[in-house]
Coordinates of C-alpha atoms in Angstrom, one line a residue:
Chain A
X80 CA -29.8 33.4 -1.7
X81 CA -28.4 36.2 -4.0
X82 CA -26.7 35.8 -7.1
X83 CA -23.6 38.0 -8.5
X84 CA -20.6 37.7 -11.6
X85 CA -17.7 39.3 -9.8
X86 CA -14.3 39.8 -11.4
X87 CA -10.9 40.0 -10.5
X88 CA -9.2 40.9 -8.1
X89 CA -12.0 41.5 -5.5
X90 CA -12.3 43.6 -3.8
X91 CA -13.7 43.7 -0.1
X92 CA -16.7 45.5 -0.4
X93 CA -17.4 42.7 -3.3
X94 CA -16.6 40.4 -0.5
X95 CA -18.6 41.5 2.4
X96 CA -21.6 41.5 1.0
X97 CA -21.7 37.7 0.1
X98 CA -23.5 34.9 2.4
X99 CA -23.2 31.5 2.3
X100 CA -25.4 30.1 -0.2
X101 CA -25.2 33.1 -3.0
X102 CA -24.1 31.7 -6.6
X103 CA -21.5 34.2 -7.6
X104 CA -20.5 33.8 -11.1
X105 CA -16.7 34.0 -11.5
X106 CA -14.8 36.2 -14.5
X107 CA -11.3 37.0 -15.2
X108 CA -8.0 35.2 -14.2
X109 CA -7.2 33.1 -10.8
X110 CA -4.6 30.9 -10.1
X111 CA -3.8 27.3 -9.4
X112 CA -1.9 25.8 -6.6
X113 CA -2.9 22.5 -4.9
X114 CA -0.5 20.7 -2.1
X115 CA 2.7 21.0 -2.9
X116 CA 2.1 24.5 -4.7
X117 CA 1.3 25.9 -1.3
X118 CA 4.1 24.6 1.1
X119 CA 6.2 26.0 -2.1
X120 CA 4.1 29.0 -1.6
X121 CA 4.3 29.5 1.6
X122 CA 8.6 28.9 2.6
X123 CA 8.9 31.7 -0.7
X124 CA 7.5 33.2 2.0
X125 CA 9.7 32.3 4.7
X126 CA 13.0 33.8 2.7
X127 CA 10.8 36.4 2.6
X128 CA 11.1 36.5 -1.3
X129 CA 7.8 37.5 -3.3
X130 CA 5.2 35.3 -5.1
X131 CA 5.1 34.1 -8.5
X132 CA 1.0 36.7 -8.3
X133 CA -0.5 39.1 -7.1
X134 CA -2.1 38.0 -3.9
X135 CA -4.0 41.3 -3.4
X136 CA -7.3 41.4 -4.7
X137 CA -6.5 36.5 -6.2
X138 CA -8.3 34.5 -5.9
X139 CA -6.6 30.1 -6.1
X140 CA -8.4 27.4 -6.9
X141 CA -7.2 24.4 -5.5
X142 CA -7.2 22.2 -8.4
X143 CA -5.0 19.9 -10.3
X144 CA -5.6 19.5 -13.4
X145 CA -6.2 16.5 -15.6
X146 CA -3.0 17.2 -19.1
X147 CA -4.3 19.9 -21.8
X148 CA -5.4 17.6 -25.4
X149 CA -5.0 18.8 -28.3
X150 CA -6.8 22.0 -29.3
X151 CA -8.0 22.9 -25.9
X152 CA -6.5 25.2 -23.3
X153 CA -6.9 22.5 -19.7
X154 CA -7.9 19.0 -19.5
X155 CA -10.4 18.4 -16.8
X156 CA -10.6 20.8 -14.1
X157 CA -12.7 20.4 -11.0
X158 CA -11.7 21.1 -7.0
X159 CA -9.7 19.4 -4.8
X160 CA -10.5 18.6 -1.0
X161 CA -10.1 22.4 0.8
X162 CA -8.8 20.7 4.6
X163 CA -5.8 20.4 3.4
X164 CA -4.6 23.9 2.5
X165 CA -5.8 24.8 5.5
X166 CA -2.3 25.3 7.5
X167 CA -1.8 27.9 4.6
X168 CA -4.7 29.8 3.9
X169 CA -4.8 31.9 7.0
X170 CA -1.5 33.7 6.2
X171 CA -2.3 33.9 2.7
X172 CA -5.8 35.7 4.0
X173 CA -3.5 38.1 6.1
X174 CA -1.6 38.6 3.2
X175 CA -4.5 40.2 1.0
X176 CA -6.0 36.4 -0.7
X177 CA -9.2 38.0 -1.1
X178 CA -11.0 33.8 -1.6
X179 CA -10.2 30.3 -2.3
X180 CA -12.1 27.4 -5.1
X181 CA -12.2 24.0 -3.4
X182 CA -15.1 21.5 -2.1
X183 CA -14.6 20.0 1.8
X184 CA -14.8 21.0 5.0
X185 CA -13.2 24.4 6.0
X186 CA -11.1 24.3 9.8
X187 CA -11.9 27.3 12.6
X188 CA -8.9 28.9 11.9
X189 CA -9.9 29.3 7.8
X190 CA -12.9 30.1 9.0
X191 CA -11.6 32.9 12.0
X192 CA -9.4 34.3 8.7
X193 CA -12.6 34.9 5.9
X194 CA -14.1 37.2 9.4
X195 CA -10.2 39.4 10.5
X196 CA -9.5 39.6 6.5
X197 CA -12.5 40.4 4.2
X198 CA -12.4 36.3 2.4
X199 CA -15.0 34.4 1.2
X200 CA -14.5 29.7 0.9
X201 CA -16.2 29.3 -2.7
X202 CA -17.8 25.7 -3.8
X203 CA -18.1 24.6 -7.1
X204 CA -19.2 20.8 -7.7
X205 CA -16.6 18.2 -6.9
X206 CA -15.5 15.5 -10.1
X207 CA -17.6 17.6 -12.2
X208 CA -14.5 18.1 -13.8
X209 CA -15.8 17.9 -17.2
X210 CA -17.6 20.3 -16.9
X211 CA -16.3 23.1 -15.4
X212 CA -12.8 23.0 -18.2
X213 CA -16.0 24.1 -20.0
X214 CA -15.4 27.9 -18.3
X215 CA -11.9 27.6 -18.0
X216 CA -10.6 29.7 -21.4
X217 CA -7.0 30.3 -21.6
X218 CA -4.6 28.5 -19.3
X219 CA -0.8 28.9 -18.7
X220 CA 2.0 27.9 -16.0
X221 CA 3.6 30.1 -13.9
X222 CA 5.6 28.6 -11.2
X223 CA 6.5 26.0 -10.3
X224 CA 6.2 23.8 -13.7
X225 CA 8.3 21.0 -12.2
X226 CA 5.3 19.6 -10.1
X227 CA 3.3 18.9 -13.2
X228 CA -0.4 18.3 -11.9
X229 CA 0.4 21.0 -8.8
X230 CA 2.4 23.3 -10.6
X231 CA 1.2 27.1 -10.3
X232 CA -0.9 28.1 -13.4
X233 CA -2.4 31.5 -14.4
X234 CA -6.4 30.9 -15.4
X235 CA -9.0 32.4 -17.2
X236 CA -12.4 32.0 -16.6
X237 CA -16.5 33.2 -18.0
X238 CA -18.2 32.9 -15.5
X239 CA -17.3 29.9 -13.6
X240 CA -19.7 28.6 -11.1
X241 CA -19.3 29.1 -7.3
X242 CA -20.8 28.7 -4.2
X243 CA -20.4 30.6 -1.8
X244 CA -19.4 27.6 1.3
X245 CA -17.7 30.3 3.9
X246 CA -19.2 34.0 3.8
X247 CA -16.4 36.8 6.0
X248 CA -19.7 36.9 8.8
X249 CA -19.1 33.6 9.7
X250 CA -21.5 32.2 7.8
X251 CA -21.3 28.2 6.8
X252 CA -23.8 26.4 4.1
X253 CA -22.7 22.7 4.3
X254 CA -25.3 20.7 6.1
X255 CA -24.5 19.0 9.8
X256 CA -24.7 15.9 10.4
X257 CA -28.1 15.2 11.9
X258 CA -25.9 12.6 14.0
X259 CA -29.2 11.7 15.7
X260 CA -31.7 10.9 13.1
X261 CA -28.3 8.3 12.1
X262 CA -28.5 6.6 16.2
X263 CA -24.5 7.8 16.8
X264 CA -26.7 10.7 19.8
Chain B
X109 CA -0.5 -24.0 -20.2
X110 CA -2.3 -21.0 -21.9
X111 CA 0.3 -18.6 -23.2
X112 CA -1.4 -14.1 -23.6
X113 CA 1.6 -12.2 -25.0
X114 CA 2.3 -9.4 -22.6
X115 CA 1.4 -6.6 -26.0
X116 CA -1.9 -8.3 -24.8
X117 CA -2.0 -7.1 -21.0
X118 CA -0.6 -3.3 -22.1
X119 CA -2.8 -2.5 -24.7
X120 CA -5.9 -4.2 -22.4
X121 CA -4.5 -2.1 -18.8
X122 CA -4.0 1.4 -21.4
X123 CA -7.8 0.9 -22.0
X124 CA -9.2 0.3 -18.9
X125 CA -7.5 3.4 -17.9
X126 CA -8.9 5.8 -20.3
X127 CA -12.3 4.3 -21.0
X128 CA -13.5 3.8 -16.9
X129 CA -12.1 7.8 -16.8
X130 CA -14.4 8.6 -19.7
X131 CA -17.3 6.1 -19.4
X132 CA -19.6 6.4 -15.9
X133 CA -20.8 3.5 -15.5
X134 CA -24.9 2.3 -16.4
X135 CA -25.1 1.6 -13.1
X136 CA -23.9 4.4 -11.6
X137 CA -25.3 6.8 -14.1
X138 CA -28.5 5.1 -13.1
X139 CA -28.5 5.9 -9.9
X140 CA -28.6 9.7 -10.6
X141 CA -31.6 9.8 -12.1
X142 CA -33.3 7.7 -9.2
X143 CA -32.4 9.5 -7.0
X144 CA -32.0 13.4 -8.3
X145 CA -35.9 11.9 -8.9
X146 CA -36.4 11.7 -4.3
X147 CA -34.7 14.6 -3.2
X148 CA -36.4 17.1 -2.6
X149 CA -34.6 20.2 -2.2
X150 CA -33.2 22.7 -5.3
X151 CA -29.4 22.3 -4.2
X152 CA -29.2 18.6 -4.4
X153 CA -30.7 18.9 -7.5
X154 CA -28.9 20.8 -9.3
X155 CA -25.9 18.3 -8.0
X156 CA -27.8 16.2 -10.2
X157 CA -28.4 17.8 -12.8
X158 CA -24.9 19.2 -13.3
X159 CA -23.1 15.3 -12.6
X160 CA -25.2 14.3 -15.4
X161 CA -23.9 16.9 -17.6
X162 CA -20.3 15.9 -16.1
X163 CA -20.6 12.3 -17.6
X164 CA -22.0 13.0 -20.8
X165 CA -19.8 16.0 -22.0
X166 CA -16.9 13.3 -20.7
X167 CA -18.6 10.3 -23.5
X168 CA -18.9 13.3 -25.0
X169 CA -15.5 14.9 -25.2
X170 CA -13.6 12.0 -24.2
X171 CA -12.2 14.7 -21.9
X172 CA -11.8 12.7 -17.5
X173 CA -14.6 12.6 -15.5
X174 CA -13.0 13.6 -13.2
X175 CA -9.4 16.1 -12.7
X176 CA -8.7 13.1 -10.3
X177 CA -7.7 10.5 -12.9
X178 CA -6.9 8.5 -9.4
X179 CA -4.3 6.2 -8.9
X180 CA -4.5 3.1 -10.8
X181 CA -5.6 -0.4 -8.3
X182 CA -6.0 -3.8 -10.4
X183 CA -6.8 -6.8 -8.6
X184 CA -5.7 -9.6 -11.0
X185 CA -7.0 -12.9 -11.3
X186 CA -4.4 -15.3 -12.8
X187 CA -5.4 -18.8 -14.3
X188 CA -3.1 -21.5 -12.9
X189 CA -3.4 -22.9 -16.5
X190 CA -2.4 -19.3 -17.7
X191 CA 1.6 -17.5 -17.7
X192 CA 2.0 -13.8 -18.7
X193 CA 5.0 -14.4 -21.7
X194 CA 7.6 -11.5 -23.4
X195 CA 7.7 -9.7 -20.0
X196 CA 7.1 -10.1 -16.4
X197 CA 3.5 -9.5 -15.7
X198 CA 3.8 -6.2 -12.9
X199 CA 5.5 -4.8 -15.9
X200 CA 3.4 -5.1 -18.0
X201 CA 1.1 -3.9 -16.4
X202 CA 2.4 -1.1 -15.2
X203 CA 3.6 -0.5 -19.1
X204 CA -0.4 -0.7 -19.6
X205 CA -1.6 1.9 -17.2
X206 CA 2.0 4.8 -17.7
X207 CA 0.3 3.9 -21.9
X208 CA -3.1 4.8 -21.2
X209 CA -2.4 7.8 -18.6
X210 CA -0.3 9.3 -21.0
X211 CA -2.1 8.1 -23.9
X212 CA -5.7 9.6 -22.6
X213 CA -4.8 12.8 -20.7
X214 CA -5.3 11.2 -17.7
X215 CA -3.5 13.0 -14.7
X216 CA -0.2 11.2 -13.1
X217 CA -0.9 11.6 -9.3
X218 CA 1.8 9.0 -8.2
X219 CA 4.1 10.4 -6.5
X220 CA 7.3 9.9 -3.0
X221 CA 5.8 10.0 -0.4
X222 CA 8.6 12.6 1.1
X223 CA 10.1 14.7 -1.7
X224 CA 6.7 14.2 -2.7
X225 CA 8.2 14.9 -6.2
X226 CA 6.0 13.2 -8.7
X227 CA 6.9 9.9 -10.8
X228 CA 6.1 11.3 -14.2
X229 CA 3.7 7.7 -15.0
X230 CA 1.4 7.5 -12.6
X231 CA 3.4 4.1 -11.6
X232 CA 3.8 2.4 -9.4
X233 CA -0.1 1.5 -10.1
X234 CA -1.2 -0.4 -6.9
X235 CA -1.8 -4.4 -7.7
X236 CA -3.2 -7.0 -5.7
X237 CA -2.7 -10.2 -7.5
X238 CA -4.4 -13.9 -6.5
X239 CA -4.3 -17.0 -7.9
X240 CA -7.8 -18.6 -9.0
X241 CA -8.4 -22.5 -11.2
X242 CA -8.6 -22.0 -15.0
X243 CA -6.3 -20.4 -18.0
X244 CA -7.7 -17.0 -18.3
X245 CA -6.2 -13.6 -16.6
X246 CA -8.6 -11.5 -15.4
X247 CA -8.1 -7.4 -14.9
X248 CA -10.2 -5.3 -12.8
X249 CA -8.9 -1.9 -12.4
X250 CA -9.9 0.8 -10.6
X251 CA -9.4 4.6 -10.6
X252 CA -9.4 5.9 -7.2
X253 CA -9.1 9.4 -6.6
X254 CA -7.4 10.8 -3.7
X255 CA -10.5 13.2 -2.0
X256 CA -12.3 9.9 -1.0
X257 CA -9.6 7.4 0.0
X258 CA -8.6 10.3 2.5
X259 CA -11.5 10.2 4.1
X260 CA -11.3 5.9 4.3
X261 CA -10.0 4.5 7.8
X262 CA -9.4 0.6 9.3
X263 CA -9.8 0.1 12.9
X264 CA -9.5 -3.1 15.2
X265 CA -13.1 -3.8 16.9
X266 CA -13.5 -6.0 19.5
X267 CA -15.5 -9.2 19.1
X268 CA -18.4 -8.0 21.7
X269 CA -18.8 -4.9 19.5
X270 CA -21.2 -6.8 16.9
X271 CA -22.8 -5.4 14.0
X272 CA -23.2 -2.3 16.4
X273 CA -20.3 -1.5 16.9
X274 CA -19.9 -1.7 13.1
X275 CA -22.4 0.1 11.9
X276 CA -21.5 2.4 14.3
X277 CA -17.6 2.9 13.8
X278 CA -18.9 3.1 9.4
X279 CA -21.9 5.3 9.9
X280 CA -19.6 7.6 12.6
X281 CA -16.7 7.1 9.7
X282 CA -19.4 9.3 7.2
X283 CA -20.3 12.0 9.0
X284 CA -16.8 13.1 10.0
X285 CA -16.2 12.8 6.4
X286 CA -19.4 14.9 5.3
X287 CA -18.0 16.6 2.1
X288 CA -14.9 15.9 2.1
X289 CA -14.8 12.7 -0.5
X290 CA -17.3 13.8 -2.9
X291 CA -20.5 12.6 -1.7
X292 CA -23.5 11.1 -2.9
X293 CA -20.6 8.2 -1.4
X294 CA -19.9 4.9 -2.5
X295 CA -19.2 2.8 1.0
X296 CA -17.1 -0.6 0.5
X297 CA -17.1 -1.8 4.3
X298 CA -14.5 -4.6 4.8
X299 CA -15.3 -7.5 7.8
X300 CA -13.3 -9.4 8.8
X301 CA -10.1 -11.2 7.7
X302 CA -7.0 -9.5 9.4
X303 CA -5.6 -6.1 9.7
X304 CA -4.9 -5.7 5.3
X305 CA -7.7 -8.4 3.8
X306 CA -10.1 -6.3 5.2
X307 CA -9.0 -2.9 4.3
X308 CA -8.5 -5.1 0.1
X309 CA -12.3 -6.3 1.2
X310 CA -13.5 -2.8 1.4
X311 CA -12.2 -2.1 -1.5
X312 CA -13.0 -4.9 -3.7
X313 CA -16.5 -4.8 -2.7
X314 CA -16.6 -1.0 -4.1
X315 CA -16.7 -3.1 -8.0
X316 CA -20.0 -4.4 -7.4
X317 CA -22.3 -3.0 -9.0
X318 CA -24.3 -0.7 -7.6
X319 CA -27.9 -2.5 -8.2
X320 CA -27.8 -5.8 -7.0
X321 CA -28.1 -7.8 -3.8
X322 CA -25.5 -9.9 -2.0
X323 CA -25.8 -13.2 -2.4
X324 CA -25.8 -13.4 1.0
X325 CA -29.3 -12.4 2.8
X326 CA -27.9 -11.7 5.9
X327 CA -25.0 -10.0 4.7
X328 CA -28.0 -8.1 2.3
X329 CA -30.5 -6.9 4.5
X330 CA -26.6 -5.2 6.5
X331 CA -26.0 -3.8 3.6
X332 CA -29.5 -1.9 3.4
X333 CA -29.5 -0.7 7.1
X334 CA -26.5 0.3 6.9
X335 CA -27.1 2.9 3.9
X336 CA -31.1 3.9 5.2
X337 CA -28.9 4.9 8.0
X338 CA -26.7 6.5 6.6
X339 CA -28.7 8.7 4.4
X340 CA -29.9 9.8 7.9
X341 CA -27.1 11.6 7.6
X342 CA -29.1 14.6 5.6
X343 CA -25.3 15.4 4.1
X344 CA -26.2 15.4 1.3
X345 CA -25.0 15.6 -2.5
X346 CA -20.8 18.1 -1.7
X347 CA -22.8 18.1 1.6
X348 CA -25.1 21.5 0.6
X349 CA -28.3 18.4 2.5
X350 CA -30.5 15.6 1.4
X351 CA -31.8 11.9 1.4
X352 CA -28.4 11.2 -0.6
X353 CA -25.3 11.0 1.3
X354 CA -24.7 7.8 -0.2
X355 CA -25.4 5.6 -3.0
X356 CA -25.3 2.0 -1.8
X357 CA -22.4 0.5 1.3
X358 CA -21.0 -3.0 0.1
X359 CA -20.3 -5.1 2.2
X360 CA -18.0 -8.1 1.5
X361 CA -17.2 -10.3 5.0
X362 CA -14.1 -12.5 6.0
X363 CA -13.3 -14.7 9.1
X364 CA -11.0 -13.7 11.2
X365 CA -8.7 -14.3 14.4
X366 CA -11.3 -15.2 17.2
X367 CA -9.8 -12.0 19.4
X368 CA -10.2 -9.8 16.6
X369 CA -13.0 -8.5 14.6
X370 CA -11.3 -6.1 11.2
X371 CA -13.3 -3.3 10.1
X372 CA -12.1 -1.8 7.1
X373 CA -14.5 1.5 5.9
X374 CA -13.8 2.7 2.3
X375 CA -15.6 5.5 0.8
X376 CA -16.0 6.2 -2.7
X377 CA -16.7 9.2 -4.5
X378 CA -19.5 9.5 -7.1
X379 CA -17.7 9.0 -9.7
X380 CA -17.2 5.3 -9.7
X381 CA -14.7 4.1 -11.8
X382 CA -13.9 0.7 -12.9
X383 CA -13.7 -2.2 -15.8
X384 CA -12.5 -5.3 -16.0
X385 CA -11.8 -7.5 -18.9
X386 CA -11.1 -11.1 -19.2
X387 CA -7.7 -12.8 -21.3

C-alpha cells in the first residue's frame, strides 16, 4: 500500500499508478455534487450546454455539507453513499472526470468506466464529517444555489485524506462479505 | 389536566436536535473503544481512531458529527392527563425542529419526493404518537441519516419460515448493504405486528442503549446470536474488513396475525444520534 500526495487537476499518469488500498492526501480544488446536482449536470450535457466547472482532470466529492457556522468556510462535510451517482458517473468519466470521492460500493458500469477512461474511486470515512471539514480551507457555491446542501461548491482542500477503493486496473479494496461463515451459503 | 406551554416543547425539541447532532452517546463511544481493541487489522483500527477524533472534535467545535444531520424522527408519549397549550402539539414539534436545525447549523435534508425541492427547514418531521397513562410528555428524537436508512427493508415472511427465515433475511440484508450504511452499524429488528408496525418497532429499538440486555432472556439470546452471525461476515468498519460489522442488534417483538410474520430491518450508522426529554 503506497502513500501519495496529489494535487488537482489529476493527470492520467497520476491516476494510472494508484492501486486499491493506497492512501492519498489530496490538495487543490475539488467540486461537490450529489444526487440533484448530478441530474442537473447531465441535463446540461443533454442540452449541449457548458458545465459549471471544467471536467478534465476534475475530482467530484459526493457530499452535502451542513451549513457553515460563523468563522468557518464549511460545516460538517463527510462523504455520502456513492451508488446513487452510479447512473451518471460513467458519462462524466468519458468527458474527463478523473476521480470521485464517496463511500460504499460502485456498480460494474462505473468500475468499467474507471478502466476505460483511467479513473479512480476514492473512499473517505463516512460519518467523520467534523474531522474531514478541517481539511477544507475554502468553499464557494458555483452553481445551483437553490439546491441548498446539494448545490455545487468549489472547495479548496489541503491534504484531504483518501483511500483508493476502486482503481483503473480493476482492483477493489472493499471486503467481500463471508457468506459461508455467516451460514448463508 | 396538566398544561404544558407550547414554547417549552419548541425549546426542548430544538435543544434535542442540536445536542444529539453534536454529542455522541456514551454507550456508542464505549462500544468504539471496546471494538477497536478487539480488531487486529490496521484499517479497522484507523477507522475507529478517526471516528473517535471526530466525536471529540464535534463536541469541541459544535460542528455536527456527520453532515447528514438526518430527518427528525420523533417518538412522542403523551400522558392522558397532559395537554400542550398555545399551539397544536404537531406544530410545536415542527417549530422546534425548524429552530434546532437553523440555530444549530444543521443540514436540512427534507425534500419533495418528486421534484426533489428542499423544504428548506427540515420539516415536516416524522412523528409517532402514543397516548399513555399519566401527566408527562416524553419526546424521543432520532436524527436519522439517509445512507443507513436506504439500506433498511421490510418484508412479510410466511409463518413457517420462523426464526431461521428471520435470521437469514437480516444477515443477508446486512451483507448486501456492505460498506454503504457506514459500518459499524447498529441493526434494529422489528418482528411481528403488521407491515408498518414492524418498521416502527425496528426503528424504536435503535434508541435502546447498546450495552443493555433485553428483559426477555429468549430475545436477548436471539440478539446475541444475530450479532455474532453478522460479525462473521467480516465487512468491518467502513467495509474495509474486520471483526466489527455491527456494534449491536436490537430486537423488538409484537404479536401478529396468524397468517403473517412481518419483519423489518432498520439499519443505523455508527453515528447513532438520539435523545429523550420528559416535560
